[in-house]
Amino acid sequence: MAILITGGAGYIGSHTCVELLNAGYEIVVLDNFINSKPEVIKRITEISGGTFKFYYNDLLDKSRLEEIFLENNIEAVIHFAGLKAVGESVYIPLQYYHTNILSTLVLCETMKKYNVKKLVFSSSATVYGVPERCPISENSHLGALNPYGRTKLMIEEILKDLHVSDTDWSISILRYFNPIGAHESGLIGEDPHGVPNNLMPYISQVAIGKLKELNVFGNEYPTTDGTGVRDYIHVVDLALGHLSALEKVTNSTGIDVYNLGTGKGYSVLELISAFETVSGKKIPYKIVDPRPGDVAVCYSDPEKAKESLGWISKKGINEMCEDTWRWQSKNPNGYEKSFEVESPHLLPVRVF
Ligand code: NAD
Ligand code: UD1
């Protein structure tokens, strides 16, 4: 029996593939490399020593997906594939609705057809919009602020409707807080296209000398030092959360939503300071205007995942910074090395 991983070449997917292989799972990975590189596949194998089938495929290609279900004995699916850049989603909303919603529909229709009804889905803390209070529990008010966030909310609703229609489905919806860090080997990590939008990859590119200085978006928030506070979670802890969710969907039916966070918040200046300490690099920064749409404070209540999944995050802020720095210094240009994809089913990769 195999686990299908959609978007398995991406940042969180690649770390999850490693942990699944380490735990002895058989995996089948699908990705169209729209936001990742073929090199990551080789590195997953290198770290884990495991082998797996990889399909260079667009999830929107239903007939190809059906072939994947016919060719493999798939038991459950972890669904990471999708577009994730908040700013970009405002400019090309149709592309976001098309890719994120339609690919999920295609996936669920195919799963239904082949009687595979166990699913773990990547949602986001972005569905909480402006939080009413912190820590944020799963039953907090929902209200996404941009098209990307709305795709996540809509998919959550679609999955709930699906479960109402057929209670054999077993679904875990995981709302991630702010994933950072990298595998301790330094072989896989976050490889953003162009100038990073998110804080940690920006800091690490300043540290390596690719960017001159960090813009800190506002220092007048009602926080200890005036800068924004977030719940940063190590990507390996996050990956392990998927193994716990997979066990849950394998051993029970029902649909549930879980926060995956640490429950602790760090400010922008605290993260800079932690990164400087572990890397020995100075991070020059200047305070600029707040980024429109940003919230002051956002951190999780992770109790439900602890109670129901038996999962807690273990890695602290220093390990998150150390592992990010190891990845960045070993791979100053990310996955620049590439290799030919050996697949008879090459599809054109869309480039924005
Ligand atoms: P990522 O972009 O690194 O990974 C997504 C992968 O999906 C990429 O490898 C991409 O090539 C692939 N993909 C996209 N569309 C596809 C399609 N139509 N067919 C096949 N493959 C496709 O993103 P990530 O950071 O690993 O995030 C994984 C999931 O978690 C996403 O759904 C994202 O929205 C969600 N999420 C991420 C964060 C974060 O901060 N990284 C936070 C909350 C939620
Ligand atoms: C962003 C996304 C959110 C997504 C989350 C995790 C936006 C508006 N929101 O949120 O949907 O779920 O990432 O992937 O993009 N900061 C700086 N300078 C920078 C970058 C960030 O000061 O160059 C600050 C921000 O103001 C914030 C903190 O750092 O206070 C974290 O920012 P970021 O990494 O972008 O994450 P989120 O804002 O939580």
CSV table of C-alpha atoms and ligand atoms in Angstrom, one decimal:
chain,number,residue,atom,x,y,z
A,1,MET,CA,0.0,0.0,0.0
A,2,ALA,CA,1.3,3.4,-1.0
A,3,ILE,CA,0.8,7.0,0.1
A,4,LEU,CA,0.4,9.5,-2.8
A,5,ILE,CA,2.1,12.8,-2.1
A,6,THR,CA,0.9,15.7,-4.4
A,7,GLY,CA,3.4,18.6,-4.5
A,8,GLY,CA,6.0,16.3,-2.9
A,9,ALA,CA,8.9,18.2,-4.5
A,10,GLY,CA,8.0,21.4,-2.7
A,11,TYR,CA,9.4,22.8,0.6
A,12,ILE,CA,7.1,21.1,3.0
A,13,GLY,CA,6.3,18.1,0.8
A,14,SER,CA,10.0,17.2,0.3
A,15,HIS,CA,10.6,17.2,4.1
A,16,THR,CA,7.5,15.0,4.6
A,17,CYS,CA,8.7,12.6,1.9
A,18,VAL,CA,11.9,12.1,3.8
A,19,GLU,CA,10.1,11.4,7.1
A,20,LEU,CA,7.7,9.0,5.4
A,21,LEU,CA,10.5,7.1,3.8
A,22,ASN,CA,12.4,7.1,7.2
A,23,ALA,CA,9.3,5.6,8.8
A,24,GLY,CA,9.1,2.8,6.2
A,25,TYR,CA,6.2,4.1,4.2
A,26,GLU,CA,5.9,3.3,0.4
A,27,ILE,CA,5.4,6.7,-1.3
A,28,VAL,CA,4.4,7.8,-4.8
A,29,VAL,CA,5.2,11.5,-5.5
A,30,LEU,CA,3.6,13.8,-8.0
A,31,ASP,CA,4.7,17.3,-8.9
A,32,ASN,CA,4.8,19.5,-12.0
A,33,PHE,CA,7.8,21.6,-10.7
A,34,ILE,CA,6.0,24.8,-11.1
A,35,ASN,CA,7.5,25.9,-7.8
A,36,SER,CA,10.3,23.4,-7.2
A,37,LYS,CA,13.2,21.7,-9.0
A,38,PRO,CA,13.9,18.1,-10.1
A,39,GLU,CA,17.1,18.1,-8.0
A,40,VAL,CA,15.0,17.8,-4.8
A,41,ILE,CA,13.9,14.3,-5.8
A,42,LYS,CA,17.5,13.1,-5.9
A,43,ARG,CA,18.2,14.7,-2.6
A,44,ILE,CA,15.1,13.1,-0.9
A,45,THR,CA,16.6,9.8,-2.0
A,46,GLU,CA,20.1,10.7,-0.8
A,47,ILE,CA,18.9,11.7,2.7
A,48,SER,CA,16.5,8.8,3.3
A,49,GLY,CA,18.3,6.0,1.4
A,50,GLY,CA,14.8,5.1,0.2
A,51,THR,CA,13.4,4.8,-3.3
A,52,PHE,CA,10.0,5.9,-4.6
A,53,LYS,CA,8.1,6.4,-7.8
A,54,PHE,CA,8.0,10.0,-9.0
A,55,TYR,CA,5.5,11.3,-11.6
A,56,TYR,CA,6.3,14.6,-13.3
A,57,ASN,CA,2.7,15.5,-13.7
A,58,ASP,CA,0.1,18.2,-13.4
A,59,LEU,CA,-2.5,17.3,-10.8
A,60,LEU,CA,-5.1,18.9,-13.1
A,61,ASP,CA,-4.5,16.2,-15.7
A,62,LYS,CA,-7.2,13.8,-14.6
A,63,SER,CA,-6.6,11.0,-17.1
A,64,ARG,CA,-2.9,10.8,-16.0
A,65,LEU,CA,-3.9,10.9,-12.4
A,66,GLU,CA,-6.3,8.0,-13.0
A,67,GLU,CA,-3.4,6.0,-14.5
A,68,ILE,CA,-1.4,6.7,-11.4
A,69,PHE,CA,-4.2,5.3,-9.2
A,70,LEU,CA,-4.3,2.2,-11.6
A,71,GLU,CA,-0.6,1.7,-11.6
A,72,ASN,CA,-0.2,2.0,-7.8
A,73,ASN,CA,-2.0,0.5,-4.8
A,74,ILE,CA,-2.7,3.9,-3.2
A,75,GLU,CA,-4.1,3.8,0.3
A,76,ALA,CA,-4.1,7.5,1.3
A,77,VAL,CA,-3.1,10.9,-0.1
A,78,ILE,CA,-1.3,13.8,1.4
A,79,HIS,CA,-2.2,16.9,-0.7
A,80,PHE,CA,0.4,19.7,-0.8
A,81,ALA,CA,0.2,20.7,-4.4
A,82,GLY,CA,-1.0,24.3,-5.0
A,83,LEU,CA,0.1,27.8,-5.5
A,84,LYS,CA,0.9,29.7,-2.3
A,85,ALA,CA,2.1,33.3,-2.8
A,86,VAL,CA,-0.3,35.7,-1.1
A,87,GLY,CA,0.8,38.8,-3.1
A,88,GLU,CA,0.8,37.0,-6.4
A,89,SER,CA,-2.7,35.6,-5.7
A,90,VAL,CA,-4.1,39.2,-5.7
A,91,TYR,CA,-2.8,39.8,-9.2
A,92,ILE,CA,-3.7,36.4,-10.8
A,93,PRO,CA,-6.7,35.2,-8.7
A,94,LEU,CA,-8.1,33.1,-11.5
A,95,GLN,CA,-4.9,31.1,-11.8
A,96,TYR,CA,-5.0,30.5,-8.0
A,97,TYR,CA,-8.7,29.5,-8.0
A,98,HIS,CA,-8.1,27.3,-11.0
A,99,THR,CA,-5.0,25.5,-9.7
A,100,ASN,CA,-5.9,25.2,-6.1
A,101,ILE,CA,-9.6,24.4,-6.3
A,102,LEU,CA,-9.8,22.5,-9.5
A,103,SER,CA,-6.8,20.3,-8.7
A,104,THR,CA,-8.4,19.4,-5.4
A,105,LEU,CA,-11.7,18.5,-7.1
A,106,VAL,CA,-9.8,16.4,-9.7
A,107,LEU,CA,-7.9,14.7,-6.9
A,108,CYS,CA,-11.0,14.0,-4.8
A,109,GLU,CA,-13.1,12.8,-7.8
A,110,THR,CA,-10.3,10.4,-8.7
A,111,MET,CA,-9.9,9.2,-5.1
A,112,LYS,CA,-13.6,8.6,-4.9
A,113,LYS,CA,-13.6,6.6,-8.2
A,114,TYR,CA,-10.8,4.3,-6.9
A,115,ASN,CA,-12.3,4.1,-3.4
A,116,VAL,CA,-9.4,5.9,-1.7
A,117,LYS,CA,-11.0,8.0,1.0
A,118,LYS,CA,-8.1,9.0,3.3
A,119,LEU,CA,-6.8,12.5,2.9
A,120,VAL,CA,-4.5,14.9,4.6
A,121,PHE,CA,-4.8,18.4,3.3
A,122,SER,CA,-2.5,21.4,3.6
A,123,SER,CA,-4.4,24.4,4.8
A,124,SER,CA,-3.0,27.5,6.4
A,125,ALA,CA,-3.3,29.8,9.4
A,126,THR,CA,-4.1,32.5,6.9
A,127,VAL,CA,-7.7,31.2,7.0
A,128,TYR,CA,-8.0,33.0,10.4
A,129,GLY,CA,-7.6,36.4,8.7
A,130,VAL,CA,-7.2,39.0,11.5
A,131,PRO,CA,-7.3,36.8,14.6
A,132,GLU,CA,-9.8,37.9,17.3
A,133,ARG,CA,-7.3,36.7,20.0
A,134,CYS,CA,-4.2,34.7,20.5
A,135,PRO,CA,-3.5,31.8,20.9
A,136,ILE,CA,-5.7,30.9,18.0
A,137,SER,CA,-7.7,27.7,18.4
A,138,GLU,CA,-9.3,25.8,15.6
A,139,ASN,CA,-12.8,27.1,16.3
A,140,SER,CA,-11.8,30.7,16.0
A,141,HIS,CA,-13.5,33.0,13.6
A,142,LEU,CA,-12.5,32.4,9.9
A,143,GLY,CA,-12.1,35.0,7.3
A,144,ALA,CA,-9.3,35.0,4.7
A,145,LEU,CA,-8.0,38.3,3.4
A,146,ASN,CA,-6.8,37.4,-0.1
A,147,PRO,CA,-7.5,35.0,-2.9
A,148,TYR,CA,-4.9,32.5,-1.8
A,149,GLY,CA,-6.4,32.3,1.7
A,150,ARG,CA,-9.9,32.1,0.2
A,151,THR,CA,-8.8,29.0,-1.9
A,152,LYS,CA,-7.8,27.3,1.4
A,153,LEU,CA,-11.1,28.2,3.0
A,154,MET,CA,-13.1,27.1,0.0
A,155,ILE,CA,-11.3,23.8,-0.1
A,156,GLU,CA,-11.9,23.2,3.6
A,157,GLU,CA,-15.6,23.7,2.9
A,158,ILE,CA,-15.5,21.4,-0.1
A,159,LEU,CA,-13.9,18.7,2.0
A,160,LYS,CA,-16.5,19.1,4.8
A,161,ASP,CA,-19.3,18.7,2.2
A,162,LEU,CA,-17.6,15.7,0.8
A,163,HIS,CA,-17.6,14.1,4.2
A,164,VAL,CA,-21.2,14.9,4.8
A,165,SER,CA,-22.1,13.1,1.5
A,166,ASP,CA,-20.1,10.0,2.4
A,167,THR,CA,-18.9,9.4,6.0
A,168,ASP,CA,-16.5,6.7,4.9
A,169,TRP,CA,-14.1,9.6,4.1
A,170,SER,CA,-11.4,10.3,6.7
A,171,ILE,CA,-9.8,13.7,6.3
A,172,SER,CA,-7.4,15.8,8.3
A,173,ILE,CA,-7.1,19.4,7.5
A,174,LEU,CA,-3.8,20.9,8.8
A,175,ARG,CA,-3.6,24.6,9.3
A,176,TYR,CA,0.1,25.4,9.3
A,177,PHE,CA,1.5,28.5,11.1
A,178,ASN,CA,4.9,29.8,9.8
A,179,PRO,CA,7.1,27.0,8.6
A,180,ILE,CA,10.9,27.8,8.6
A,181,GLY,CA,14.1,25.8,8.9
A,182,ALA,CA,15.4,22.9,6.8
A,183,HIS,CA,16.5,19.3,7.1
A,184,GLU,CA,19.5,19.0,9.4
A,185,SER,CA,21.6,17.5,6.5
A,186,GLY,CA,21.4,20.9,4.7
A,187,LEU,CA,20.4,19.0,1.5
A,188,ILE,CA,16.8,20.2,1.3
A,189,GLY,CA,15.2,23.5,2.3
A,190,GLU,CA,13.2,26.4,1.1
A,191,ASP,CA,14.1,27.6,-2.3
A,192,PRO,CA,12.0,30.7,-3.2
A,193,HIS,CA,11.9,32.0,-6.7
A,194,GLY,CA,13.3,35.6,-6.9
A,195,VAL,CA,13.3,37.9,-4.0
A,196,PRO,CA,11.7,36.2,-1.0
A,197,ASN,CA,8.4,37.6,0.4
A,198,ASN,CA,8.7,35.8,3.7
A,199,LEU,CA,10.9,36.8,6.6
A,200,MET,CA,13.2,33.8,7.2
A,201,PRO,CA,14.3,33.3,3.6
A,202,TYR,CA,14.9,37.0,3.3
A,203,ILE,CA,17.0,37.0,6.5
A,204,SER,CA,19.1,34.1,5.3
A,205,GLN,CA,19.7,35.7,1.9
A,206,VAL,CA,20.9,38.9,3.6
A,207,ALA,CA,23.2,36.7,5.7
A,208,ILE,CA,24.7,35.0,2.6
A,209,GLY,CA,25.2,38.4,1.0
A,210,LYS,CA,22.6,38.0,-1.8
A,211,LEU,CA,20.5,40.8,-0.4
A,212,LYS,CA,21.8,44.0,1.1
A,213,GLU,CA,19.5,44.6,4.1
A,214,LEU,CA,16.2,43.5,5.5
A,215,ASN,CA,13.2,45.8,5.5
A,216,VAL,CA,11.4,45.4,8.8
A,217,PHE,CA,7.7,46.0,8.2
A,218,GLY,CA,6.7,48.3,11.0
A,219,ASN,CA,7.8,48.7,14.6
A,220,GLU,CA,4.7,50.2,16.2
A,221,TYR,CA,2.6,47.1,16.6
A,222,PRO,CA,1.3,46.5,20.2
A,223,THR,CA,4.1,43.9,20.8
A,224,THR,CA,7.1,43.8,23.1
A,225,ASP,CA,9.4,45.5,20.6
A,226,GLY,CA,6.8,46.9,18.2
A,227,THR,CA,7.5,44.4,15.4
A,228,GLY,CA,5.1,41.6,14.2
A,229,VAL,CA,4.9,38.4,16.1
A,230,ARG,CA,4.5,34.9,14.5
A,231,ASP,CA,4.4,31.3,15.4
A,232,TYR,CA,7.5,29.9,13.6
A,233,ILE,CA,7.6,26.1,13.3
A,234,HIS,CA,10.5,23.9,12.2
A,235,VAL,CA,9.6,22.3,8.8
A,236,VAL,CA,10.7,18.8,10.1
A,237,ASP,CA,8.3,19.1,13.1
A,238,LEU,CA,5.6,20.1,10.6
A,239,ALA,CA,6.5,17.1,8.4
A,240,LEU,CA,6.2,14.8,11.4
A,241,GLY,CA,2.7,16.3,12.0
A,242,HIS,CA,1.7,14.8,8.6
A,243,LEU,CA,2.8,11.3,9.8
A,244,SER,CA,0.6,11.7,12.9
A,245,ALA,CA,-2.3,12.9,10.7
A,246,LEU,CA,-1.8,10.1,8.3
A,247,GLU,CA,-2.1,7.6,11.2
A,248,LYS,CA,-5.2,9.3,12.3
A,249,VAL,CA,-6.9,9.1,8.8
A,250,THR,CA,-5.7,5.5,8.4
A,251,ASN,CA,-7.2,4.4,11.7
A,252,SER,CA,-10.5,6.3,11.8
A,253,THR,CA,-13.1,8.0,9.8
A,254,GLY,CA,-14.4,11.6,10.2
A,255,ILE,CA,-13.1,15.0,9.3
A,256,ASP,CA,-11.1,17.3,11.6
A,257,VAL,CA,-9.1,20.4,11.5
A,258,TYR,CA,-5.8,20.8,13.4
A,259,ASN,CA,-3.4,23.7,14.0
A,260,LEU,CA,0.2,22.8,13.4
A,261,GLY,CA,2.2,25.4,15.3
A,262,THR,CA,4.4,25.7,18.4
A,263,GLY,CA,2.1,27.9,20.5
A,264,LYS,CA,4.9,30.4,20.9
A,265,GLY,CA,5.3,33.7,19.2
A,266,TYR,CA,8.6,35.5,18.2
A,267,SER,CA,8.9,39.1,17.0
A,268,VAL,CA,10.8,40.0,13.8
A,269,LEU,CA,13.6,41.5,15.9
A,270,GLU,CA,13.8,38.3,18.1
A,271,LEU,CA,14.1,36.2,15.0
A,272,ILE,CA,16.9,38.4,13.6
A,273,SER,CA,18.7,38.2,16.9
A,274,ALA,CA,18.5,34.4,17.1
A,275,PHE,CA,19.7,34.1,13.5
A,276,GLU,CA,22.6,36.4,14.1
A,277,THR,CA,23.6,34.4,17.2
A,278,VAL,CA,23.6,31.0,15.5
A,279,SER,CA,25.1,32.2,12.1
A,280,GLY,CA,27.6,34.7,13.5
A,281,LYS,CA,26.4,37.0,10.7
A,282,LYS,CA,25.2,40.6,11.2
A,283,ILE,CA,21.8,41.2,9.6
A,284,PRO,CA,21.5,44.8,8.6
A,285,TYR,CA,17.9,46.1,8.7
A,286,LYS,CA,15.9,49.2,8.5
A,287,ILE,CA,12.4,49.9,9.8
A,288,VAL,CA,9.9,50.7,7.0
A,289,ASP,CA,6.1,51.1,6.8
A,290,PRO,CA,4.0,48.1,7.8
A,291,ARG,CA,3.1,45.7,5.0
A,292,PRO,CA,-0.6,46.1,4.0
A,293,GLY,CA,-2.7,43.2,5.2
A,294,ASP,CA,-0.2,42.1,8.0
A,295,VAL,CA,-1.6,41.3,11.4
A,296,ALA,CA,0.3,42.3,14.6
A,297,VAL,CA,0.3,39.0,16.4
A,298,CYS,CA,-0.5,35.5,15.2
A,299,TYR,CA,0.3,32.3,17.2
A,300,SER,CA,-1.5,29.0,17.6
A,301,ASP,CA,-3.1,27.0,20.3
A,302,PRO,CA,-1.6,23.6,19.3
A,303,GLU,CA,-3.5,21.6,22.1
A,304,LYS,CA,-5.9,19.8,19.7
A,305,ALA,CA,-3.1,18.3,17.6
A,306,LYS,CA,-1.4,17.2,20.9
A,307,GLU,CA,-4.6,15.6,22.3
A,308,SER,CA,-6.0,14.0,19.1
A,309,LEU,CA,-2.9,13.3,17.0
A,310,GLY,CA,-0.3,12.9,19.8
A,311,TRP,CA,1.9,15.4,18.0
A,312,ILE,CA,3.9,18.3,19.4
A,313,SER,CA,6.6,20.4,17.9
A,314,LYS,CA,10.0,19.8,19.5
A,315,LYS,CA,12.5,22.1,17.8
A,316,GLY,CA,13.2,25.5,19.1
A,317,ILE,CA,14.0,28.8,17.5
A,318,ASN,CA,17.8,28.3,17.6
A,319,GLU,CA,17.5,25.0,15.7
A,320,MET,CA,15.2,26.6,13.2
A,321,CYS,CA,17.8,29.3,12.5
A,322,GLU,CA,20.8,26.8,12.6
A,323,ASP,CA,19.2,24.5,10.0
A,324,THR,CA,18.1,27.4,7.8
A,325,TRP,CA,21.6,28.8,7.9
A,326,ARG,CA,23.2,25.3,7.1
A,327,TRP,CA,20.8,24.9,4.1
A,328,GLN,CA,21.5,28.5,2.9
A,329,SER,CA,25.3,28.3,3.2
A,330,LYS,CA,25.5,24.9,1.6
A,331,ASN,CA,23.2,26.0,-1.2
A,332,PRO,CA,23.6,29.7,-1.8
A,333,ASN,CA,21.6,29.5,-5.0
A,334,GLY,CA,19.1,26.9,-3.8
A,335,TYR,CA,18.7,23.8,-6.0
A,336,GLU,CA,20.6,25.3,-8.9
A,337,LYS,CA,22.0,21.9,-9.9
A,338,SER,CA,19.5,20.0,-11.9
A,339,PHE,CA,19.1,16.7,-13.7
A,340,GLU,CA,17.0,15.4,-16.5
A,341,VAL,CA,13.6,14.0,-15.5
A,342,GLU,CA,13.3,10.5,-16.7
A,343,SER,CA,9.6,10.3,-17.4
A,344,PRO,CA,7.7,9.3,-20.5
A,345,HIS,CA,4.9,11.7,-19.5
A,346,LEU,CA,6.6,15.1,-19.6
A,347,LEU,CA,4.1,17.9,-19.5
A,348,PRO,CA,4.9,21.5,-20.2
A,349,VAL,CA,5.5,23.4,-17.0
A,350,ARG,CA,3.6,26.6,-16.9
A,351,VAL,CA,5.7,29.6,-16.0
A,352,PHE,CA,4.2,32.8,-14.8
B,1,NAD,P1,5.8,24.7,-2.4
B,1,NAD,O1,5.4,25.7,-3.5
B,1,NAD,O2,7.2,24.6,-2.1
B,1,NAD,O3,5.2,23.2,-2.8
B,1,NAD,C1,4.1,23.0,-3.5
B,1,NAD,C2,4.5,22.0,-4.6
B,1,NAD,O4,3.3,21.8,-5.4
B,1,NAD,C3,5.5,22.6,-5.6
B,1,NAD,O5,6.6,21.6,-5.7
B,1,NAD,C4,4.8,22.8,-6.9
B,1,NAD,O6,5.7,22.6,-8.0
B,1,NAD,C5,3.7,21.7,-6.8
B,1,NAD,N1,2.5,22.1,-7.6
B,1,NAD,C6,1.8,23.2,-7.6
B,1,NAD,N2,0.8,23.1,-8.5
B,1,NAD,C7,0.8,21.8,-8.9
B,1,NAD,C8,0.0,21.1,-9.9
B,1,NAD,N3,-1.1,21.7,-10.4
B,1,NAD,N4,0.3,19.8,-10.1
B,1,NAD,C9,1.4,19.2,-9.5
B,1,NAD,N5,2.2,19.9,-8.7
B,1,NAD,C10,1.9,21.2,-8.4
B,1,NAD,O7,4.9,25.1,-1.1
B,1,NAD,P2,5.1,24.6,0.4
B,1,NAD,O8,5.6,25.7,1.2
B,1,NAD,O9,5.8,23.3,0.4
B,1,NAD,O10,3.5,24.4,0.7
B,1,NAD,C11,2.8,23.2,0.6
B,1,NAD,C12,1.4,23.4,0.8
B,1,NAD,O11,1.2,24.0,2.1
B,1,NAD,C13,0.7,24.4,-0.1
B,1,NAD,O12,-0.6,23.9,-0.4
B,1,NAD,C14,0.7,25.7,0.7
B,1,NAD,O13,-0.4,26.5,0.2
B,1,NAD,C15,0.5,25.2,2.1
B,1,NAD,N6,1.0,26.1,3.1
B,1,NAD,C16,2.3,26.5,3.0
B,1,NAD,C17,2.8,27.4,4.0
B,1,NAD,C18,4.2,28.0,3.9
B,1,NAD,O14,4.5,29.0,4.6
B,1,NAD,N7,5.1,27.3,3.2
B,1,NAD,C19,1.9,27.9,5.0
B,1,NAD,C20,0.6,27.4,5.0
B,1,NAD,C21,0.2,26.5,4.1
B,2,UD1,C1,2.8,35.1,5.2
B,2,UD1,C2,1.5,35.1,4.4
B,2,UD1,C3,0.5,34.1,5.0
B,2,UD1,C4,1.2,32.7,5.1
B,2,UD1,C5,2.5,32.8,5.9
B,2,UD1,C6,3.2,31.5,6.0
B,2,UD1,C7,1.4,37.4,3.6
B,2,UD1,C8,0.6,38.7,3.7
B,2,UD1,N1,0.9,36.5,4.4
B,2,UD1,O1,2.4,35.6,6.5
B,2,UD1,O2,-0.6,34.0,4.2
B,2,UD1,O3,0.3,31.8,5.7
B,2,UD1,O4,3.3,33.8,5.3
B,2,UD1,O5,3.8,31.2,4.8
B,2,UD1,O6,2.3,37.3,2.8
B,2,UD1,N2,8.5,40.7,7.6
B,2,UD1,C9,9.3,41.8,7.6
B,2,UD1,N3,10.1,41.9,6.5
B,2,UD1,C10,10.1,41.1,5.4
B,2,UD1,C11,9.2,40.0,5.5
B,2,UD1,C12,8.4,39.9,6.6
B,2,UD1,O7,9.4,42.6,8.5
B,2,UD1,O8,10.8,41.2,4.5
B,2,UD1,C13,7.6,40.5,8.9
B,2,UD1,C14,6.1,40.6,8.6
B,2,UD1,O9,5.6,41.9,8.7
B,2,UD1,C15,5.6,39.6,9.7
B,2,UD1,C16,6.8,38.6,9.9
B,2,UD1,O10,7.9,39.3,9.4
B,2,UD1,O11,5.5,40.4,10.9
B,2,UD1,C17,6.6,37.3,9.2
B,2,UD1,O12,6.3,37.6,7.8
B,2,UD1,P1,6.1,36.4,6.7
B,2,UD1,O13,7.3,35.5,6.8
B,2,UD1,O14,5.8,37.0,5.4
B,2,UD1,O15,4.8,35.6,7.3
B,2,UD1,P2,3.3,36.1,7.6
B,2,UD1,O16,3.2,37.5,7.6
B,2,UD1,O17,2.9,35.4,8.8
